[in-house]
CSV table of C-alpha atoms in Angstrom, one decimal:
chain,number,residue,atom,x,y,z
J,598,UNK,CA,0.0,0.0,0.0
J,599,UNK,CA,2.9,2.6,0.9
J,600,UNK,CA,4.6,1.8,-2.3
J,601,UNK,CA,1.3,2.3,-4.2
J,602,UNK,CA,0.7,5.5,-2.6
J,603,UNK,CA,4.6,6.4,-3.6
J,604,UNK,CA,4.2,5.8,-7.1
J,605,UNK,CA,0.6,7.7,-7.1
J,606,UNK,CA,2.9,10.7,-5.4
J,607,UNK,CA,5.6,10.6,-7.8
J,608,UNK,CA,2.7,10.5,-10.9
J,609,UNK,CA,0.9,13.7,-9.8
J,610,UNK,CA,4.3,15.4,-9.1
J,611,UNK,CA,5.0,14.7,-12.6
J,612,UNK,CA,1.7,15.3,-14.1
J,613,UNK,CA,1.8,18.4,-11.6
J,614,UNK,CA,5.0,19.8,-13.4
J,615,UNK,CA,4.0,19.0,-17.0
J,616,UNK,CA,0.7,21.1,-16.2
J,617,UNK,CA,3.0,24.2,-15.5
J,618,UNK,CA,4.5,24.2,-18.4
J,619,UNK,CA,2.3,26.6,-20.9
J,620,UNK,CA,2.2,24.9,-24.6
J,621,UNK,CA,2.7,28.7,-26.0
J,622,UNK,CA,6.3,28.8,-24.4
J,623,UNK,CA,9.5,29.7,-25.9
J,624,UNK,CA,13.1,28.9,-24.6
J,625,UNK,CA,16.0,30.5,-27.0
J,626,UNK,CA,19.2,29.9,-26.4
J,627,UNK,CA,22.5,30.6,-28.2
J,628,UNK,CA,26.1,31.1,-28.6
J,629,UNK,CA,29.0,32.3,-30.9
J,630,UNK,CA,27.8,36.0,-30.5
J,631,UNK,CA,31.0,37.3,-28.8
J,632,UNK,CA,31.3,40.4,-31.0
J,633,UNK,CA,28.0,41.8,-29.5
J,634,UNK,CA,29.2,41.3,-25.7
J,635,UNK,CA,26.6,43.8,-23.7
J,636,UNK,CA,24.3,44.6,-26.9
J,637,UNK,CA,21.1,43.4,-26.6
J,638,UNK,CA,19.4,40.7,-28.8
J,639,UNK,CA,15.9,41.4,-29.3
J,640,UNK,CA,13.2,39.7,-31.6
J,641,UNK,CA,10.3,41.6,-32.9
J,642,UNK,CA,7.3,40.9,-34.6
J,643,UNK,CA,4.8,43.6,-36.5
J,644,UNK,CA,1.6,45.3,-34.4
J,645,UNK,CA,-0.6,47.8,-35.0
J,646,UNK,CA,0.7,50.3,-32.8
J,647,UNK,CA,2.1,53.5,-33.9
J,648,UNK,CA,5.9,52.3,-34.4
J,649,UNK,CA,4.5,49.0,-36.0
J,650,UNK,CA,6.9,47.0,-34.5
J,651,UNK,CA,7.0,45.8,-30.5
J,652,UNK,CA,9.9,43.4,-29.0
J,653,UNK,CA,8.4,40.2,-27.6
J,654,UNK,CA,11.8,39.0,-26.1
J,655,UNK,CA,15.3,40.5,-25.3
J,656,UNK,CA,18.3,39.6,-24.0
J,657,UNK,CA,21.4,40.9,-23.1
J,658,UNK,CA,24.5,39.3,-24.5
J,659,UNK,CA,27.2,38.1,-22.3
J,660,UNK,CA,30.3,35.8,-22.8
J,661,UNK,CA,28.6,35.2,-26.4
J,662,UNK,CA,26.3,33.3,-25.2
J,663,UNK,CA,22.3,34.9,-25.4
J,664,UNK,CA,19.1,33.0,-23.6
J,665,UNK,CA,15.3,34.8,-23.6
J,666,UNK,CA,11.8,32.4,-22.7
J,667,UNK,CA,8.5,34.0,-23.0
J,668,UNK,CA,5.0,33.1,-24.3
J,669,UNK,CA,3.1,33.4,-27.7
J,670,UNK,CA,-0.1,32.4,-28.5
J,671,UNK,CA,0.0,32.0,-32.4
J,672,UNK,CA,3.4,31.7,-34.6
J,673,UNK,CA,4.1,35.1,-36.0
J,674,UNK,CA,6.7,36.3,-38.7
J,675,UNK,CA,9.2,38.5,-36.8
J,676,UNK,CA,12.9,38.8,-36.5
J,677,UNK,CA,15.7,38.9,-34.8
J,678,UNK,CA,17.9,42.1,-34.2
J,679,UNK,CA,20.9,43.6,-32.0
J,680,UNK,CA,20.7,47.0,-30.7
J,681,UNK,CA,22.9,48.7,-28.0
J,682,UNK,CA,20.7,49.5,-24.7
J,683,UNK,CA,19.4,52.8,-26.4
J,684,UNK,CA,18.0,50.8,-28.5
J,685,UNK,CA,20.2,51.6,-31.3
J,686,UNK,CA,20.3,49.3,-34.5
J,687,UNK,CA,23.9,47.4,-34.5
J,688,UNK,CA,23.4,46.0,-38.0
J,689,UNK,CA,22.3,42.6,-37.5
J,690,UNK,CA,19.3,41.1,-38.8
J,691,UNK,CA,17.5,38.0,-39.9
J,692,UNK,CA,14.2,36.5,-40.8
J,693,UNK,CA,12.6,34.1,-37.8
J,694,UNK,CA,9.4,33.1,-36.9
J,695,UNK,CA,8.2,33.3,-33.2
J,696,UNK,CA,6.3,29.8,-32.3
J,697,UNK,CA,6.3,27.9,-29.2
J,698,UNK,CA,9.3,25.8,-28.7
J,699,UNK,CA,12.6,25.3,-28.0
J,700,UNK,CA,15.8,26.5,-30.1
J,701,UNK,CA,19.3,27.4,-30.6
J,702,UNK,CA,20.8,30.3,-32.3
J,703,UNK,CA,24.4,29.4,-33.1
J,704,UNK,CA,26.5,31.7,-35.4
J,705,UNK,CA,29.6,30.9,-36.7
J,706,UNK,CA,32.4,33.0,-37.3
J,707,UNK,CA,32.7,34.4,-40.5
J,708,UNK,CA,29.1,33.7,-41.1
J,709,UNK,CA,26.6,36.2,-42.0
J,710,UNK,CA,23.5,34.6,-40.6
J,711,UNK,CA,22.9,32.5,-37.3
J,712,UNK,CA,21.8,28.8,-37.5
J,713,UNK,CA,18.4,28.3,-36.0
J,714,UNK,CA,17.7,24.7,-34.7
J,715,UNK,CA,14.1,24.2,-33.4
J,716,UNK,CA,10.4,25.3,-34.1
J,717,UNK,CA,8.0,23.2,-36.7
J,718,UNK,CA,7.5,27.1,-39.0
J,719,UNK,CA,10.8,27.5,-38.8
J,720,UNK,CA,12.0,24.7,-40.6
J,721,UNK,CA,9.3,24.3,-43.3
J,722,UNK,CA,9.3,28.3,-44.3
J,723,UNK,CA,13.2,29.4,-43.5
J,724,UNK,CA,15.0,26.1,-43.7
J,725,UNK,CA,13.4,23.4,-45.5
J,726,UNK,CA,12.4,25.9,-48.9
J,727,UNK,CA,15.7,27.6,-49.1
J,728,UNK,CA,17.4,24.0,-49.2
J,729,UNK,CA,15.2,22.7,-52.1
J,730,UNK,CA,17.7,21.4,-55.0
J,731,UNK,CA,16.6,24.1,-57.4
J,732,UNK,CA,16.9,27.0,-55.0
J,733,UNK,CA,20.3,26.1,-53.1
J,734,UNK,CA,21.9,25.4,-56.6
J,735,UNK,CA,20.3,29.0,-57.5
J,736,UNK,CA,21.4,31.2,-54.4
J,737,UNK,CA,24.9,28.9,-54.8
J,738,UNK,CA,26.0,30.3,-58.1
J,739,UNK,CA,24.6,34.0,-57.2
J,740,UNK,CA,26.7,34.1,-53.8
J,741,UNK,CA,29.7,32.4,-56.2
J,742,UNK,CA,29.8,35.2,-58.4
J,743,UNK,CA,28.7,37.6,-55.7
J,744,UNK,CA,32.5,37.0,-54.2
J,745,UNK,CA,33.9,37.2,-57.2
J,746,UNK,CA,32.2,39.9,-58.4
J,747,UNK,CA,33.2,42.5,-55.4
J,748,UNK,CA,36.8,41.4,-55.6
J,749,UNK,CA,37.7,43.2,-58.9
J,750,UNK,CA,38.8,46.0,-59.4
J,751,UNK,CA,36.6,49.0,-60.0
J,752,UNK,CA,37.1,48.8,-63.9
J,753,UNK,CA,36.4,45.4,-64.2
J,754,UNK,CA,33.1,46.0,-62.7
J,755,UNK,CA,31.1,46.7,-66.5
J,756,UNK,CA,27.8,46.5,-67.6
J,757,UNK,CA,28.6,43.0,-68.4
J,758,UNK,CA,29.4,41.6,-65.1
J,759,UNK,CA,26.7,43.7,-63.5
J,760,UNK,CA,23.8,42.1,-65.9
J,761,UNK,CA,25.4,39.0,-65.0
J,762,UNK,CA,24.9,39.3,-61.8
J,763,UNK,CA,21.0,40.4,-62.2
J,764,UNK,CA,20.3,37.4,-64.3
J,765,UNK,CA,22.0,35.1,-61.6
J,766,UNK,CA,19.8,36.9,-59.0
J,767,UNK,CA,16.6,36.6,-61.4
J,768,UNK,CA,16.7,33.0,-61.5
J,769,UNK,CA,17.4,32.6,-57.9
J,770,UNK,CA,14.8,34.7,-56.8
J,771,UNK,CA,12.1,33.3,-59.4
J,772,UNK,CA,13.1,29.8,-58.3
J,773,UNK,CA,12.4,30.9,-54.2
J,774,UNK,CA,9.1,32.7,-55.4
J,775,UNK,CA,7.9,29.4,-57.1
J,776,UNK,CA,9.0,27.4,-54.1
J,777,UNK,CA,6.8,29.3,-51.3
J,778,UNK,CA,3.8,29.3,-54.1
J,779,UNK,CA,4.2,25.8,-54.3
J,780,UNK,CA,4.2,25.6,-50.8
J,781,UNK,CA,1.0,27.9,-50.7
J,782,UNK,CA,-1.1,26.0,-53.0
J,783,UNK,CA,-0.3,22.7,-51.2
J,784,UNK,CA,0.3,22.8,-47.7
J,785,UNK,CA,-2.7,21.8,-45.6
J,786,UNK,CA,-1.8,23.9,-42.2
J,787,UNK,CA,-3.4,27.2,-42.4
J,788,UNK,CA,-0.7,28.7,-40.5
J,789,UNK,CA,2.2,27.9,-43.6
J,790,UNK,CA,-0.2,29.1,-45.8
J,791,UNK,CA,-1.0,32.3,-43.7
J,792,UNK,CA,3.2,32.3,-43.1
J,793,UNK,CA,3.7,32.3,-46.5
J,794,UNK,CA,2.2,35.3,-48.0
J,795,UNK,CA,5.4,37.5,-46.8
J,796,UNK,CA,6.8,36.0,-49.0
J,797,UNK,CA,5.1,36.0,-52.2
J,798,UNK,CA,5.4,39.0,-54.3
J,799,UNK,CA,1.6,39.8,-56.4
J,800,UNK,CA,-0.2,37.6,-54.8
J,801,UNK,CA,-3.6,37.9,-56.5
J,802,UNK,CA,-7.0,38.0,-53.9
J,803,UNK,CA,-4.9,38.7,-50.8
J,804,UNK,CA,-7.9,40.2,-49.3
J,805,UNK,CA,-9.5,37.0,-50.2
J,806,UNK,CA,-7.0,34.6,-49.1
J,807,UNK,CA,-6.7,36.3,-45.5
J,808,UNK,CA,-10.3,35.8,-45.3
J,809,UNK,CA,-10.4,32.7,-46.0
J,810,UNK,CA,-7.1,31.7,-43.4
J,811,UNK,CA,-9.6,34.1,-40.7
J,812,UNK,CA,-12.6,31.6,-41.2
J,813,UNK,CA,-10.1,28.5,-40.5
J,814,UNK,CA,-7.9,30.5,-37.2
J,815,UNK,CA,-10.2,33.0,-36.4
J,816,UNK,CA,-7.9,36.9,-36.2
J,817,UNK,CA,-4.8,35.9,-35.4
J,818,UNK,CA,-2.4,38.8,-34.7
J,819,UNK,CA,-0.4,37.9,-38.4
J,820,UNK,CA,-3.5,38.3,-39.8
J,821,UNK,CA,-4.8,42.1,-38.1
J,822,UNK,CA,-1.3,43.2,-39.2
J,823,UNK,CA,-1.6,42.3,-42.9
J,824,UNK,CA,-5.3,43.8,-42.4
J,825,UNK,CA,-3.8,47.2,-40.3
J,826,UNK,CA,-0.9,47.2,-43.4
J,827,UNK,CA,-3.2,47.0,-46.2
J,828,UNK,CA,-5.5,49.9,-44.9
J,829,UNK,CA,-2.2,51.9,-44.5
J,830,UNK,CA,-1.0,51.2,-47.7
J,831,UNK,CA,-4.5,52.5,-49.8
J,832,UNK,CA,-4.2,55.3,-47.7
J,833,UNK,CA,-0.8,56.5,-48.2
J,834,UNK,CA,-1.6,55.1,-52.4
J,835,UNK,CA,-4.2,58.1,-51.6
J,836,UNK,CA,-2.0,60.6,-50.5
J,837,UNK,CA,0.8,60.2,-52.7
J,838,UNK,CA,-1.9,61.0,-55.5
J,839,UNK,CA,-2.2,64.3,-53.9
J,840,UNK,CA,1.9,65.5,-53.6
J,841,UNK,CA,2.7,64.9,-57.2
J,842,UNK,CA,4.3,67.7,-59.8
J,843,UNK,CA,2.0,70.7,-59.9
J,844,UNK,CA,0.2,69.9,-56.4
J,845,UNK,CA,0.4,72.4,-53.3
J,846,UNK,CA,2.9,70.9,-51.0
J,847,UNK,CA,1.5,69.8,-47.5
J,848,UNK,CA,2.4,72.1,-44.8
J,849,UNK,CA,3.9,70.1,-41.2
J,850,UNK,CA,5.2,71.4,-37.9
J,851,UNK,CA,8.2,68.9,-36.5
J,852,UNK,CA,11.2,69.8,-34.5
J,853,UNK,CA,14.7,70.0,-34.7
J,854,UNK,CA,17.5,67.6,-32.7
J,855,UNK,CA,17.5,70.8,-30.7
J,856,UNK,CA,13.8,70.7,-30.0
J,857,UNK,CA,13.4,74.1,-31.7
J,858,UNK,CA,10.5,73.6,-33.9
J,859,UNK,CA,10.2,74.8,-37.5
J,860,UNK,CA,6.8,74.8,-40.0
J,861,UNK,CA,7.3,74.5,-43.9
J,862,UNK,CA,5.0,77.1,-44.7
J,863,UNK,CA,6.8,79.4,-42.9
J,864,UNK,CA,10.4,78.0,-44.1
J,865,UNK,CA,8.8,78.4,-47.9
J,866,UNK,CA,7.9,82.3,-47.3
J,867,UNK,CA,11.3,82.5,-46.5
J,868,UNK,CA,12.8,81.2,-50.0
J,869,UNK,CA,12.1,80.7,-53.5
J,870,UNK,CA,12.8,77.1,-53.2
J,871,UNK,CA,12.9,74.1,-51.1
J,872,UNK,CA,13.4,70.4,-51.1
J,873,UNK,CA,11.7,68.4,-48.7
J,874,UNK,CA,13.7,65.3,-48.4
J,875,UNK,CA,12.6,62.1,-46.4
J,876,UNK,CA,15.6,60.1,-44.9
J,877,UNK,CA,17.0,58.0,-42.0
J,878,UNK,CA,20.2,57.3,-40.4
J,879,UNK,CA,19.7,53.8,-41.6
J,880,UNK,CA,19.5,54.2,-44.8
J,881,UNK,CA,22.3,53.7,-46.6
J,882,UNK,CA,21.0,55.0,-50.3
J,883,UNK,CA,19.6,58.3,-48.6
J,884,UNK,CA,22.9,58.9,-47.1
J,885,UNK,CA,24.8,58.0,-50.5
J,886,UNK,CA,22.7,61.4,-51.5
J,887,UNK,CA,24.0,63.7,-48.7
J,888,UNK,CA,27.3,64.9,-50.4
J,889,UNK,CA,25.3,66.0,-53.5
J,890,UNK,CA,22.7,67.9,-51.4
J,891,UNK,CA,25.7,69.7,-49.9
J,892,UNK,CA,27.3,71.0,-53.2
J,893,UNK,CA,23.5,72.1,-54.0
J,894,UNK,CA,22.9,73.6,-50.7
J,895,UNK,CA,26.5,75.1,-50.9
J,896,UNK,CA,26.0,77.1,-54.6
J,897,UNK,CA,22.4,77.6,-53.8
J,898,UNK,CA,21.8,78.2,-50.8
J,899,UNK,CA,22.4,82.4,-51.0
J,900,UNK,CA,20.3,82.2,-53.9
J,901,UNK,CA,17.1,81.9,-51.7
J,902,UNK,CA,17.4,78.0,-51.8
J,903,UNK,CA,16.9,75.7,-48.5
J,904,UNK,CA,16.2,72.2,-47.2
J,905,UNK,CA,14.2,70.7,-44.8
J,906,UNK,CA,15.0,66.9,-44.2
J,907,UNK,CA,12.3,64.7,-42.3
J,908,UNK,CA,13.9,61.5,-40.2
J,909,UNK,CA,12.4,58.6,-40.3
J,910,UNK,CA,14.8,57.2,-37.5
J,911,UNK,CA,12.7,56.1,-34.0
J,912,UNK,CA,15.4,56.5,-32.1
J,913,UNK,CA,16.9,60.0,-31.4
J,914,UNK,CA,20.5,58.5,-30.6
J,915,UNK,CA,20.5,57.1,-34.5
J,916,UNK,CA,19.2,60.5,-36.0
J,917,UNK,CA,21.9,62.6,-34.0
J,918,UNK,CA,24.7,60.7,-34.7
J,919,UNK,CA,24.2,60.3,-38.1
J,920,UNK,CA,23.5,63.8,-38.5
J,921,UNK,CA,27.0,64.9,-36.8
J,922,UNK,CA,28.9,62.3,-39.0
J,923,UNK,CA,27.3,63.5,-42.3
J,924,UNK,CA,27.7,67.3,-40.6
J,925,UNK,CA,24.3,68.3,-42.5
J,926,UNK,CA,24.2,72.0,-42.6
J,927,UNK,CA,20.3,72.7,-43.3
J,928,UNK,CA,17.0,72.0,-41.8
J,929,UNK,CA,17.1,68.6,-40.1
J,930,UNK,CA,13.6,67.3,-38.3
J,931,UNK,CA,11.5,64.6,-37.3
J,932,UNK,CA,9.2,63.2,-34.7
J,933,UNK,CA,10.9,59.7,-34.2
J,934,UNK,CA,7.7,57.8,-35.6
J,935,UNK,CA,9.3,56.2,-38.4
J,936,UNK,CA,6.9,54.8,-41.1
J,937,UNK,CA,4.0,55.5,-38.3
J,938,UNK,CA,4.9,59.5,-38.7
J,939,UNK,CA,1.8,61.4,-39.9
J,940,UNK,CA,4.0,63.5,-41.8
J,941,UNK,CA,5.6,60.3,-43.5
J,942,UNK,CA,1.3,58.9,-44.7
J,943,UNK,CA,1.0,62.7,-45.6
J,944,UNK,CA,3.2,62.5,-48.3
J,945,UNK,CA,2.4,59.0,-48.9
J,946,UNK,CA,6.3,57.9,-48.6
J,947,UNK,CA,6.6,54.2,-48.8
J,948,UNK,CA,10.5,54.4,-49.9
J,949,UNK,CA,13.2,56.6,-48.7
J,950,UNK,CA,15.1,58.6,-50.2
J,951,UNK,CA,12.6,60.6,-51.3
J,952,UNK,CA,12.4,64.6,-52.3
J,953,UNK,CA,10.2,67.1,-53.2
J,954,UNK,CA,11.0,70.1,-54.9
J,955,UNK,CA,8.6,73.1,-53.8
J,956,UNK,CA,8.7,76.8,-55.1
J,957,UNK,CA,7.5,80.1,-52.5
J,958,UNK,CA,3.9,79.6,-53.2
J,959,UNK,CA,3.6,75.9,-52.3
J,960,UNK,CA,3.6,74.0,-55.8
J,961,UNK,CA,5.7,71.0,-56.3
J,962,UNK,CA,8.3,71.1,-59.2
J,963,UNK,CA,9.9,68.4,-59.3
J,964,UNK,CA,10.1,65.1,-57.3
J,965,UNK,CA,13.0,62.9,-56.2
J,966,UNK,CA,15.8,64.5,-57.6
J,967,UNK,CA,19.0,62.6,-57.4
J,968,UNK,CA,22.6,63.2,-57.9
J,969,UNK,CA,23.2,66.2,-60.0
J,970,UNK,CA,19.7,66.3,-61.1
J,971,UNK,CA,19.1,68.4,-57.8
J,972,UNK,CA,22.0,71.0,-59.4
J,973,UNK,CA,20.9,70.9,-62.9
J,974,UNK,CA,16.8,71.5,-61.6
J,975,UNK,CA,18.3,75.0,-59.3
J,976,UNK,CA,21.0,76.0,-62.1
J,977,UNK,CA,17.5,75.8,-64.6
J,978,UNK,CA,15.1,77.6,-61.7
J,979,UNK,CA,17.5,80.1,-60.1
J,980,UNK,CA,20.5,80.7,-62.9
């Protein structure tokens, strides 16, 4: 009797402990990060809040070694990033799914992406697709001549290698496309299917196809987003009817790193012209354009000519110290709202760099001017 009362014991203690574990836990753990010792991994999924994003885990990284557990209720796409504790953007990232379960994020030195062990998603979307025959042999011969391609020399970089390059990267991307359609059409787990629509590019119905996924899960968070995005997206398609050439410019109010606050219509009274340019610290093409804004700004700018640049950075720290590294000279604001800014859905900016030329009373003359298109436009308008 004592030994039947023992092993009843030891079966609720075990049932008892199974019962506390929640089946919409996560345990992450990982190594080989040394080179981010006291940054702070994060992964991050999309919301409809006014960033977009939110951080559903973080950790900070010590000895290399990173470790975050938490809870979601339905698998999301997100991914994974390494900031400092500012919250500034290191320049790591990769794709990853949050799901319950448990995994291992291992990377390797001289590797640009982790290894991710674990999670059912994971492994039929990121691992399992990209290692079909077709697709690996693809993204094999495009990384080949990828490496080959960036070690000549300047010269040797023609047309000719650069179209070979693009038709390399066609097929590998056509051959990925084809193999998440596949996987679309096919799959019988509403969740791949609902995974999958990242990434597929003109996907016909969408609104159809989500509906039909909310009928089978219900309104998943994935789901709301791609909802939330959508709405976004035909509104900002709206606005960016209204800010074309020969349209009155939209007057905003935003402030300056300073805090001192400055409204275009007031900064238009002030000059014949001025470009309203959209950029953030991350953004590598937007900065590419900063040296010829400075020649314009530089023969121009006595000639009644002036810019006003809007941030898209969310994080002041980014904004500022790109700012002092490129040293710009004009106008420089933002509201650290990113893509959520209602300046940004004024204008209906999807992609950044972009410009808008506007004369004294208002009307747009020109839009996205690059290089010495900026120069030749004021030479034409102010000469």
């Amino acid at each position: 009797m004592k030994k039947i009362s023992i092993l009843l014991l030891a079966i609720a203690t075990i049932l008892a402990s199974c019962s506390i574990v929640p089946d919409d836990s996560y345990q992450i753990t990982g190594s080989g990060w040394e080179q981010y010792n006291g940054k702070e991994f994060q992964i991050l999924v999309r919301d409809t809040s006014e960033t977009g994003i939110k951080t559903i885990a973080s950790s900070i990284i010590e000895n290399g070694k990173i470790s975050l557990q938490g809870n979601i209720d339905h698998p999301q796409t997100a991914f994974l990033g390494i900031y400092t504790k500012d919250n500034e953007f290191c320049g790591w990232k990769q794709d990853f799914i949050a799901e319950p379960g448990t995994f291992t994020f291992v990377l390797k030195e001289g590797e640009k992406k982790a290894s991710i062990e674990g999670g059912k998603y994971n492994d039929i979307l990121l691992k399992d697709i990209p290692a079909k025959k077709d697709i690996a042999n693809a993204n094999k011969n495009l990384t080949e001549f990828a490496e080959k391609y960036s070690s000549l020399k300047k010269e040797e970089q023609d047309e000719k290698a650069q179209r070979k390059y693009q038709e390399l990267y066609s097929v590998y991307s056509k051959a990925l496309q084809n193999g998440y359609v596949d996987l679309f059409k096919s799959h019988n787990d509403p969740y791949v299917r609902l995974l999958c629509i990242s990434h597929l590019r003109g996907l016909k119905n969408v609104k159809e196809e989500l509906a039909n996924l909310e009928k089978e899960i219900g309104l998943v968070p994935e789901i709301a987003n791609y909802y939330y995005s959508m709405k976004k997206a035909e509104e900002m398609a709206k606005n960016r009817k209204t800010v074309g050439v020969g349209s009155v410019v939209k007057d905003f109010t935003a402030k300056n790193l300073e805090g001192e606050s400055f409204n275009l219509a007031k900064v238009l009274k002030q000059n014949k012209y001025v470009l309203v340019e959209f950029w953030a610290s991350w953004c590598g093409p937007c900065r590419a354009e900063i040296p010829h804004m400075k020649d314009a700004y530089e023969n121009f700018k006595d000639k009644d000519f002036e810019i006003v640049s809007f941030t898209l950075d969310h994080v002041q720290k980014s904004w500022k110290k790109a700012s002092d590294k490129e040293q710009i000279p004009w106008i420089n604001v933002g509201d650290l709202k990113a893509h959520s800014s209602p300046v940004v859905q004024m204008y209906g900016v999807q992609g950044i760099p972009a410009n808008f030329l506007v004369n004294q009373e208002g009307e747009i003359v020109a839009v996205n001017l690059r290089g010495t298109q900026l120069d030749e436009k004021l030479e034409e308008l102010l000469r």
